mmCIF file of C-alpha atoms in Angstrom:
data_model
loop_
_atom_site.group_PDB
_atom_site.id
_atom_site.type_symbol
_atom_site.label_atom_id
_atom_site.label_comp_id
_atom_site.label_asym_id
_atom_site.label_seq_id
_atom_site.Cartn_x
_atom_site.Cartn_y
_atom_site.Cartn_z
ATOM 1 C CA MET A 1 157.781 -57.814 -63.148
ATOM 2 C CA LEU A 2 156.720 -54.461 -64.733
ATOM 3 C CA GLU A 3 159.941 -54.069 -66.584
ATOM 4 C CA GLY A 4 159.016 -51.838 -70.016
ATOM 5 C CA ARG A 5 155.722 -50.892 -68.466
ATOM 6 C CA HIS A 6 155.299 -47.027 -67.976
ATOM 7 C CA ALA A 7 153.209 -46.007 -64.896
ATOM 8 C CA LEU A 8 151.686 -42.674 -64.199
ATOM 9 C CA VAL A 9 150.783 -41.671 -60.596
ATOM 10 C CA THR A 10 148.732 -38.478 -60.038
ATOM 11 C CA GLY A 11 149.465 -37.202 -56.673
ATOM 12 C CA GLY A 12 152.392 -38.987 -56.650
ATOM 13 C CA GLY A 13 154.891 -36.747 -54.537
ATOM 14 C CA THR A 14 153.380 -37.718 -51.187
ATOM 15 C CA GLY A 15 151.346 -39.970 -49.139
ATOM 16 C CA ILE A 16 149.781 -42.797 -50.878
ATOM 17 C CA GLY A 17 150.643 -41.760 -54.092
ATOM 18 C CA LEU A 18 154.357 -41.464 -53.526
ATOM 19 C CA SER A 19 154.293 -45.094 -51.476
ATOM 20 C CA ILE A 20 152.903 -46.690 -54.892
ATOM 21 C CA ALA A 21 155.180 -44.958 -57.204
ATOM 22 C CA ARG A 22 158.118 -46.210 -55.363
ATOM 23 C CA ALA A 23 156.449 -49.716 -55.441
ATOM 24 C CA LEU A 24 156.073 -49.867 -59.113
ATOM 25 C CA ALA A 25 159.481 -48.458 -59.670
ATOM 26 C CA GLU A 26 161.053 -51.282 -57.412
ATOM 27 C CA ALA A 27 158.930 -53.647 -59.865
ATOM 28 C CA GLY A 28 160.567 -52.254 -62.903
ATOM 29 C CA ALA A 29 158.219 -49.904 -64.307
ATOM 30 C CA SER A 30 159.248 -46.377 -65.322
ATOM 31 C CA VAL A 31 157.211 -43.953 -63.021
ATOM 32 C CA THR A 32 155.998 -40.847 -63.904
ATOM 33 C CA ILE A 33 154.732 -38.912 -60.931
ATOM 34 C CA CYS A 34 152.220 -35.924 -61.057
ATOM 35 C CA GLY A 35 151.117 -33.033 -59.198
ATOM 36 C CA ARG A 36 151.006 -29.310 -59.141
ATOM 37 C CA ARG A 37 154.102 -28.530 -57.036
ATOM 38 C CA ALA A 38 157.200 -29.194 -58.855
ATOM 39 C CA GLU A 39 159.402 -28.826 -55.552
ATOM 40 C CA VAL A 40 157.284 -31.584 -53.846
ATOM 41 C CA LEU A 41 157.825 -34.042 -57.318
ATOM 42 C CA GLU A 42 161.432 -33.312 -57.518
ATOM 43 C CA ALA A 43 161.829 -33.845 -53.728
ATOM 44 C CA ALA A 44 160.653 -37.539 -54.466
ATOM 45 C CA GLY A 45 164.272 -38.174 -56.205
ATOM 46 C CA ALA A 46 165.690 -40.721 -58.548
ATOM 47 C CA PRO A 47 164.045 -43.129 -60.320
ATOM 48 C CA LEU A 48 160.730 -41.594 -60.103
ATOM 49 C CA HIS A 49 160.212 -38.698 -63.111
ATOM 50 C CA PRO A 50 158.329 -35.514 -62.188
ATOM 51 C CA GLN A 51 155.666 -34.064 -64.454
ATOM 52 C CA VAL A 52 153.840 -31.104 -63.382
ATOM 53 C CA MET A 53 150.008 -31.288 -63.752
ATOM 54 C CA ASP A 54 146.759 -30.489 -62.376
ATOM 55 C CA VAL A 55 144.307 -33.119 -62.787
ATOM 56 C CA THR A 56 141.367 -30.520 -62.620
ATOM 57 C CA ASP A 57 142.488 -28.884 -65.761
ATOM 58 C CA GLU A 58 141.733 -30.634 -69.240
ATOM 59 C CA THR A 59 144.435 -28.938 -71.080
ATOM 60 C CA SER A 60 147.095 -29.594 -68.257
ATOM 61 C CA VAL A 61 146.415 -33.290 -68.296
ATOM 62 C CA ARG A 62 146.529 -33.484 -72.015
ATOM 63 C CA THR A 63 149.840 -32.051 -72.111
ATOM 64 C CA GLY A 64 151.280 -33.444 -69.137
ATOM 65 C CA ILE A 65 150.610 -36.969 -70.076
ATOM 66 C CA ALA A 66 152.002 -36.034 -73.869
ATOM 67 C CA ALA A 67 154.995 -35.017 -72.348
ATOM 68 C CA ALA A 68 155.254 -38.124 -69.968
ATOM 69 C CA THR A 69 154.286 -40.204 -73.218
ATOM 70 C CA ALA A 70 156.903 -38.736 -75.059
ATOM 71 C CA ALA A 71 159.690 -39.404 -72.728
ATOM 72 C CA ARG A 72 158.629 -42.940 -71.460
ATOM 73 C CA GLY A 73 156.632 -44.408 -74.137
ATOM 74 C CA PRO A 74 152.381 -44.617 -73.635
ATOM 75 C CA VAL A 75 150.979 -45.121 -70.273
ATOM 76 C CA GLN A 76 149.936 -48.861 -69.431
ATOM 77 C CA ILE A 77 149.308 -48.400 -65.761
ATOM 78 C CA LEU A 78 147.453 -45.022 -64.473
ATOM 79 C CA ILE A 79 147.248 -44.538 -60.797
ATOM 80 C CA ALA A 80 144.158 -41.928 -60.299
ATOM 81 C CA ASN A 81 145.209 -40.955 -56.683
ATOM 82 C CA ALA A 82 145.256 -37.059 -56.593
ATOM 83 C CA GLY A 83 142.194 -35.753 -54.598
ATOM 84 C CA LEU A 84 140.655 -33.490 -52.154
ATOM 85 C CA ALA A 85 139.719 -33.974 -48.199
ATOM 86 C CA ARG A 86 137.841 -31.506 -46.647
ATOM 87 C CA PRO A 87 135.175 -31.462 -43.641
ATOM 88 C CA ALA A 88 131.761 -30.058 -44.851
ATOM 89 C CA HIS A 89 128.731 -29.843 -42.611
ATOM 90 C CA PHE A 90 125.581 -30.533 -44.552
ATOM 91 C CA PRO A 91 123.466 -28.106 -45.795
ATOM 92 C CA ASP A 92 126.094 -25.293 -44.931
ATOM 93 C CA ILE A 93 128.157 -26.386 -48.199
ATOM 94 C CA SER A 94 128.472 -23.784 -50.900
ATOM 95 C CA LEU A 95 128.209 -25.096 -54.569
ATOM 96 C CA GLU A 96 131.827 -24.095 -55.103
ATOM 97 C CA GLU A 97 132.935 -25.995 -52.036
ATOM 98 C CA TRP A 98 130.823 -29.386 -53.606
ATOM 99 C CA ARG A 99 132.166 -29.025 -57.013
ATOM 100 C CA GLN A 100 136.471 -28.606 -55.883
ATOM 101 C CA SER A 101 135.625 -31.772 -54.112
ATOM 102 C CA LEU A 102 134.253 -33.480 -57.034
ATOM 103 C CA THR A 103 136.528 -31.641 -59.604
ATOM 104 C CA ALA A 104 139.765 -32.849 -57.798
ATOM 105 C CA ASN A 105 138.295 -36.245 -56.925
ATOM 106 C CA LEU A 106 136.163 -37.278 -59.289
ATOM 107 C CA ASP A 107 136.938 -35.191 -62.608
ATOM 108 C CA GLY A 108 141.027 -35.748 -62.467
ATOM 109 C CA ALA A 109 140.394 -39.544 -62.667
ATOM 110 C CA PHE A 110 137.893 -39.066 -65.764
ATOM 111 C CA LEU A 111 140.144 -36.767 -67.384
ATOM 112 C CA THR A 112 143.249 -38.794 -66.993
ATOM 113 C CA THR A 113 141.775 -42.222 -67.685
ATOM 114 C CA ARG A 114 140.002 -40.708 -70.964
ATOM 115 C CA GLU A 115 143.450 -39.641 -72.120
ATOM 116 C CA VAL A 116 145.569 -42.774 -71.492
ATOM 117 C CA LEU A 117 142.928 -45.519 -72.169
ATOM 118 C CA PRO A 118 143.485 -45.375 -76.311
ATOM 119 C CA ALA A 119 147.211 -46.072 -75.914
ATOM 120 C CA MET A 120 146.376 -49.122 -73.524
ATOM 121 C CA LEU A 121 143.638 -50.756 -75.803
ATOM 122 C CA ALA A 122 146.474 -50.434 -78.806
ATOM 123 C CA ALA A 123 148.948 -51.859 -76.770
ATOM 124 C CA GLY A 124 146.866 -54.831 -75.676
ATOM 125 C CA TRP A 125 147.411 -54.410 -72.024
ATOM 126 C CA GLY A 126 146.497 -52.015 -69.513
ATOM 127 C CA ARG A 127 145.647 -51.184 -65.567
ATOM 128 C CA VAL A 128 143.506 -48.334 -64.223
ATOM 129 C CA ILE A 129 143.572 -48.078 -60.614
ATOM 130 C CA ALA A 130 141.228 -45.434 -58.646
ATOM 131 C CA ILE A 131 142.382 -44.595 -55.017
ATOM 132 C CA SER A 132 138.952 -44.199 -53.776
ATOM 133 C CA SER A 133 138.209 -44.481 -49.784
ATOM 134 C CA ILE A 134 136.115 -46.537 -47.404
ATOM 135 C CA ALA A 135 134.100 -43.357 -48.122
ATOM 136 C CA GLY A 136 133.410 -44.812 -51.557
ATOM 137 C CA VAL A 137 131.509 -47.658 -50.291
ATOM 138 C CA LYS A 138 129.649 -46.122 -46.928
ATOM 139 C CA GLY A 139 128.342 -43.025 -45.694
ATOM 140 C CA MET A 140 130.439 -40.876 -43.320
ATOM 141 C CA LYS A 141 129.790 -37.811 -41.010
ATOM 142 C CA ARG A 142 130.874 -34.329 -42.067
ATOM 143 C CA ALA A 143 131.787 -35.311 -45.344
ATOM 144 C CA ALA A 144 129.045 -35.586 -48.049
ATOM 145 C CA PRO A 145 130.930 -34.280 -50.896
ATOM 146 C CA TYR A 146 133.978 -36.182 -50.455
ATOM 147 C CA VAL A 147 131.822 -38.836 -49.854
ATOM 148 C CA ALA A 148 129.694 -38.685 -53.088
ATOM 149 C CA ALA A 149 133.040 -38.253 -55.117
ATOM 150 C CA LYS A 150 134.941 -41.182 -54.055
ATOM 151 C CA HIS A 151 131.249 -43.175 -54.709
ATOM 152 C CA GLY A 152 131.674 -41.698 -57.952
ATOM 153 C CA LEU A 153 135.140 -43.448 -58.249
ATOM 154 C CA VAL A 154 133.976 -46.522 -57.506
ATOM 155 C CA GLY A 155 131.232 -45.955 -59.997
ATOM 156 C CA LEU A 156 133.490 -44.978 -62.772
ATOM 157 C CA MET A 157 135.646 -48.047 -62.360
ATOM 158 C CA ARG A 158 132.588 -50.276 -62.381
ATOM 159 C CA ALA A 159 131.466 -48.761 -65.856
ATOM 160 C CA LEU A 160 134.518 -48.603 -67.609
ATOM 161 C CA SER A 161 134.963 -52.103 -66.488
ATOM 162 C CA ALA A 162 131.441 -53.018 -68.015
ATOM 163 C CA ASP A 163 132.447 -51.317 -71.068
ATOM 164 C CA HIS A 164 135.728 -53.049 -71.748
ATOM 165 C CA LEU A 165 135.281 -56.566 -70.675
ATOM 166 C CA ALA A 166 136.284 -58.234 -73.810
ATOM 167 C CA GLN A 167 139.598 -56.221 -73.815
ATOM 168 C CA PRO A 168 142.754 -56.588 -71.687
ATOM 169 C CA VAL A 169 142.343 -53.372 -69.594
ATOM 170 C CA THR A 170 141.061 -53.567 -65.928
ATOM 171 C CA PHE A 171 139.577 -51.062 -63.992
ATOM 172 C CA ASN A 172 139.413 -51.157 -60.197
ATOM 173 C CA ALA A 173 139.396 -48.930 -57.047
ATOM 174 C CA LEU A 174 141.176 -49.443 -53.781
ATOM 175 C CA CYS A 175 139.286 -48.172 -50.863
ATOM 176 C CA PRO A 176 141.589 -47.536 -47.757
ATOM 177 C CA ALA A 177 140.454 -46.511 -44.204
ATOM 178 C CA TYR A 178 142.447 -44.033 -42.537
ATOM 179 C CA VAL A 179 145.998 -44.249 -43.703
ATOM 180 C CA ASP A 180 149.194 -43.029 -41.700
ATOM 181 C CA THR A 181 149.760 -39.544 -44.263
ATOM 182 C CA ASP A 182 149.747 -36.052 -43.742
ATOM 183 C CA ILE A 183 146.334 -35.960 -44.788
ATOM 184 C CA VAL A 184 144.995 -37.674 -41.335
ATOM 185 C CA ALA A 185 147.819 -35.723 -39.534
ATOM 186 C CA GLN A 186 145.775 -32.809 -40.544
ATOM 187 C CA ASN A 187 142.701 -34.351 -39.637
ATOM 188 C CA VAL A 188 144.116 -34.947 -36.067
ATOM 189 C CA ALA A 189 144.492 -31.597 -36.173
ATOM 190 C CA ARG A 190 141.018 -30.405 -36.722
ATOM 191 C CA VAL A 191 139.724 -33.144 -34.318
ATOM 192 C CA MET A 192 142.002 -31.345 -31.699
ATOM 193 C CA GLN A 193 140.245 -27.950 -32.560
ATOM 194 C CA ARG A 194 136.825 -29.480 -32.852
ATOM 195 C CA ASP A 195 136.691 -31.397 -29.491
ATOM 196 C CA GLY A 196 139.398 -29.465 -27.381
ATOM 197 C CA LEU A 197 141.588 -32.709 -27.155
ATOM 198 C CA ASP A 198 145.295 -33.183 -26.974
ATOM 199 C CA ARG A 199 147.130 -34.652 -29.806
ATOM 200 C CA ASP A 200 147.677 -38.195 -28.354
ATOM 201 C CA ALA A 201 143.540 -38.002 -27.505
ATOM 202 C CA ALA A 202 142.820 -37.035 -30.998
ATOM 203 C CA THR A 203 145.181 -39.455 -32.818
ATOM 204 C CA ALA A 204 143.589 -42.196 -30.826
ATOM 205 C CA LEU A 205 140.036 -41.076 -31.520
ATOM 206 C CA VAL A 206 141.087 -41.098 -35.289
ATOM 207 C CA GLN A 207 142.646 -44.651 -35.305
ATOM 208 C CA SER A 208 139.754 -45.717 -33.507
ATOM 209 C CA ALA A 209 137.774 -45.131 -36.619
ATOM 210 C CA ASN A 210 139.661 -48.100 -38.184
ATOM 211 C CA PRO A 211 138.112 -51.366 -36.747
ATOM 212 C CA HIS A 212 141.677 -52.597 -35.860
ATOM 213 C CA GLY A 213 142.398 -49.442 -34.114
ATOM 214 C CA ARG A 214 145.211 -48.361 -36.097
ATOM 215 C CA LEU A 215 146.355 -46.297 -38.841
ATOM 216 C CA ILE A 216 146.918 -48.330 -42.047
ATOM 217 C CA PRO A 217 150.581 -48.125 -43.623
ATOM 218 C CA PRO A 218 150.546 -46.364 -47.142
ATOM 219 C CA GLU A 219 152.624 -49.764 -47.914
ATOM 220 C CA ASP A 220 149.923 -51.808 -47.552
ATOM 221 C CA ILE A 221 148.115 -49.819 -50.202
ATOM 222 C CA ALA A 222 151.112 -49.775 -52.661
ATOM 223 C CA ARG A 223 151.224 -54.022 -52.488
ATOM 224 C CA ALA A 224 147.682 -53.830 -53.135
ATOM 225 C CA ALA A 225 147.884 -51.696 -56.401
ATOM 226 C CA LEU A 226 150.974 -53.691 -57.540
ATOM 227 C CA TRP A 227 148.941 -56.783 -56.916
ATOM 228 C CA LEU A 228 146.733 -55.461 -59.433
ATOM 229 C CA CYS A 229 149.269 -54.806 -62.210
ATOM 230 C CA GLY A 230 151.203 -58.321 -61.541
ATOM 231 C CA PRO A 231 150.621 -61.666 -62.875
ATOM 232 C CA GLY A 232 147.403 -63.340 -62.496
ATOM 233 C CA SER A 233 145.316 -60.177 -61.868
ATOM 234 C CA ASP A 234 143.615 -60.504 -65.277
ATOM 235 C CA SER A 235 140.408 -61.465 -63.881
ATOM 236 C CA ILE A 236 140.303 -58.875 -60.905
ATOM 237 C CA ASP A 237 138.136 -56.166 -62.912
ATOM 238 C CA GLY A 238 135.604 -53.549 -61.565
ATOM 239 C CA GLN A 239 136.380 -54.226 -57.996
ATOM 240 C CA ALA A 240 136.310 -51.921 -54.940
ATOM 241 C CA ILE A 241 138.623 -53.524 -52.772
ATOM 242 C CA GLN A 242 138.771 -52.479 -49.162
ATOM 243 C CA ILE A 243 141.915 -51.833 -47.242
ATOM 244 C CA SER A 244 140.313 -50.880 -44.001
ATOM 245 C CA GLY A 245 141.416 -53.092 -41.014
ATOM 246 C CA GLY A 246 137.905 -55.070 -40.882
ATOM 247 C CA GLU A 247 135.463 -52.621 -42.178
ATOM 248 C CA PHE A 248 132.420 -53.626 -43.761
#
């Protein structure tokens, strides 16, 4: 389905990013996975292609995407997945903490999209998919910087969609609720410490945040991304697609 397409996935060595990368590769795409830790990227194995890149650093984004392009051709599918999730209690949030969240979650998507978009337009086809969150379409407690950044991702995709309606590139955001990844495991550990719960009770509490009462498999997010890259998706543009077990 995606033979001849070059896909680039940021935060592609673990979790949702890795699941999407593998799905794209299985569909025939040549897939570059990006992240800051070479050992994590290399552990993903073939057929994925590791590229060390820090999405918060403009020079790193330019050189990383240039290297991937030289090796596998222009990027036609961008999965802007890299991000940062930390608890934050307002107003006890430093400006540094605020900026770290926006830089990791929003600036990275801006920088990578800006870098690959000209080639997509020149090729006459492209897909930009930002991995936002249910926090991108609703408020969440103790997460103001994260919520602001994830709302920003949705806004970025909608603005770019409006800018390029007459061109063959689409821009969408996927907005999952709690997904079964290492980040959620870390959240369970924080709940254990905060509320004095054992692991089973803390896990149940986190799972209960999803309306259907269970964690979402990362493969569900991957299938949605694959659908947005496949045939019949040309008119799906500027959307914030919730994958959230019934959340509204």
